């Protein structure tokens, strides 16, 4: 097997692992969004503790959203690298 082929397979493995991670992070993000919606509603009618909790849940949503974007950006870059290697493979 050529070196390029091995690199393509390694990239494909990395992409698959990142896609699995993205699925997990997206599910966690959905859960945090639901919690955040509840916290924001509670903060609108509650006391200062509810408002503080709403800020924390909002920060969690932003953190998971940022993480998901980072993973998806990495998948895109690796996919582009893989495509370039495949182009080099074809005569």
Coordinates of C-alpha atoms in Angstrom, one line a residue:
X1 CA 0.0 0.0 0.0
X2 CA 1.3 3.4 -0.9
X3 CA 2.1 6.0 1.6
X4 CA -0.6 8.3 0.2
X5 CA -3.2 5.5 0.7
X6 CA -2.2 5.0 4.3
X7 CA -2.5 8.8 4.9
X8 CA -6.0 8.7 3.3
X9 CA -7.1 5.9 5.6
X10 CA -5.7 7.7 8.7
X11 CA -7.5 10.8 7.7
X12 CA -10.7 8.9 7.2
X13 CA -10.4 7.3 10.6
X14 CA -9.8 10.8 12.2
X15 CA -12.8 12.2 10.3
X16 CA -15.0 9.3 11.5
X17 CA -13.9 9.8 15.2
X18 CA -14.6 13.5 14.9
X19 CA -18.1 12.9 13.4
X20 CA -18.9 10.6 16.4
X21 CA -17.7 13.2 18.8
X22 CA -19.7 15.9 16.9
X23 CA -22.8 13.7 17.3
X24 CA -22.3 13.5 21.1
X25 CA -21.5 17.2 21.5
X26 CA -24.6 18.1 19.4
X27 CA -26.8 15.9 21.7
X28 CA -25.3 17.5 24.8
X29 CA -25.8 21.0 23.2
X30 CA -29.5 20.2 22.7
X31 CA -29.9 19.2 26.3
X32 CA -28.1 22.3 27.5
X33 CA -30.3 24.5 25.3
X34 CA -33.5 23.0 26.9
X35 CA -32.0 23.6 30.3
X36 CA -31.1 27.1 29.3
X37 CA -34.6 27.8 28.1
X38 CA -36.1 26.7 31.4
X39 CA -33.5 28.8 33.3
X40 CA -34.2 31.9 31.3
X41 CA -38.0 31.5 31.9
X42 CA -37.3 31.0 35.6
X43 CA -35.0 34.1 35.7
X44 CA -37.8 36.2 34.1
X45 CA -40.1 35.5 37.0
X46 CA -37.7 34.4 39.8
X47 CA -35.2 36.0 42.1
X48 CA -31.5 36.8 41.7
X49 CA -30.4 33.2 42.2
X50 CA -32.5 32.2 39.1
X51 CA -30.8 35.0 37.2
X52 CA -27.3 33.8 38.1
X53 CA -28.2 30.3 37.2
X54 CA -29.6 31.5 33.8
X55 CA -26.2 33.2 33.1
X56 CA -24.4 29.9 33.9
X57 CA -26.6 27.8 31.7
X58 CA -26.3 30.4 28.9
X59 CA -22.5 30.1 29.2
X60 CA -22.7 26.3 28.9
X61 CA -24.7 26.6 25.7
X62 CA -22.1 29.0 24.2
X63 CA -19.3 26.7 25.3
X64 CA -20.9 23.6 23.7
X65 CA -21.8 25.6 20.6
X66 CA -18.2 26.8 20.2
X67 CA -16.9 23.2 20.7
X68 CA -19.3 21.9 18.0
X69 CA -18.2 24.5 15.5
X70 CA -14.5 23.7 16.3
X71 CA -15.1 20.0 15.6
X72 CA -17.0 20.7 12.4
X73 CA -14.2 23.1 11.2
X74 CA -11.7 20.4 11.9
X75 CA -13.7 17.8 10.0
X76 CA -13.9 20.2 7.0
X77 CA -10.2 20.8 7.0
X78 CA -9.4 17.0 7.2
X79 CA -11.9 16.3 4.5
X80 CA -10.2 18.8 2.2
X81 CA -6.8 17.3 2.9
X82 CA -8.2 13.8 2.2
X83 CA -9.7 15.1 -1.1
X84 CA -6.4 16.6 -2.2
X85 CA -4.7 13.3 -1.4
X86 CA -7.3 11.4 -3.4
X87 CA -6.7 13.7 -6.4
X88 CA -3.0 13.0 -6.2
X89 CA -3.7 9.3 -6.1
X90 CA -5.6 9.3 -9.4
X91 CA -3.4 9.5 -12.5

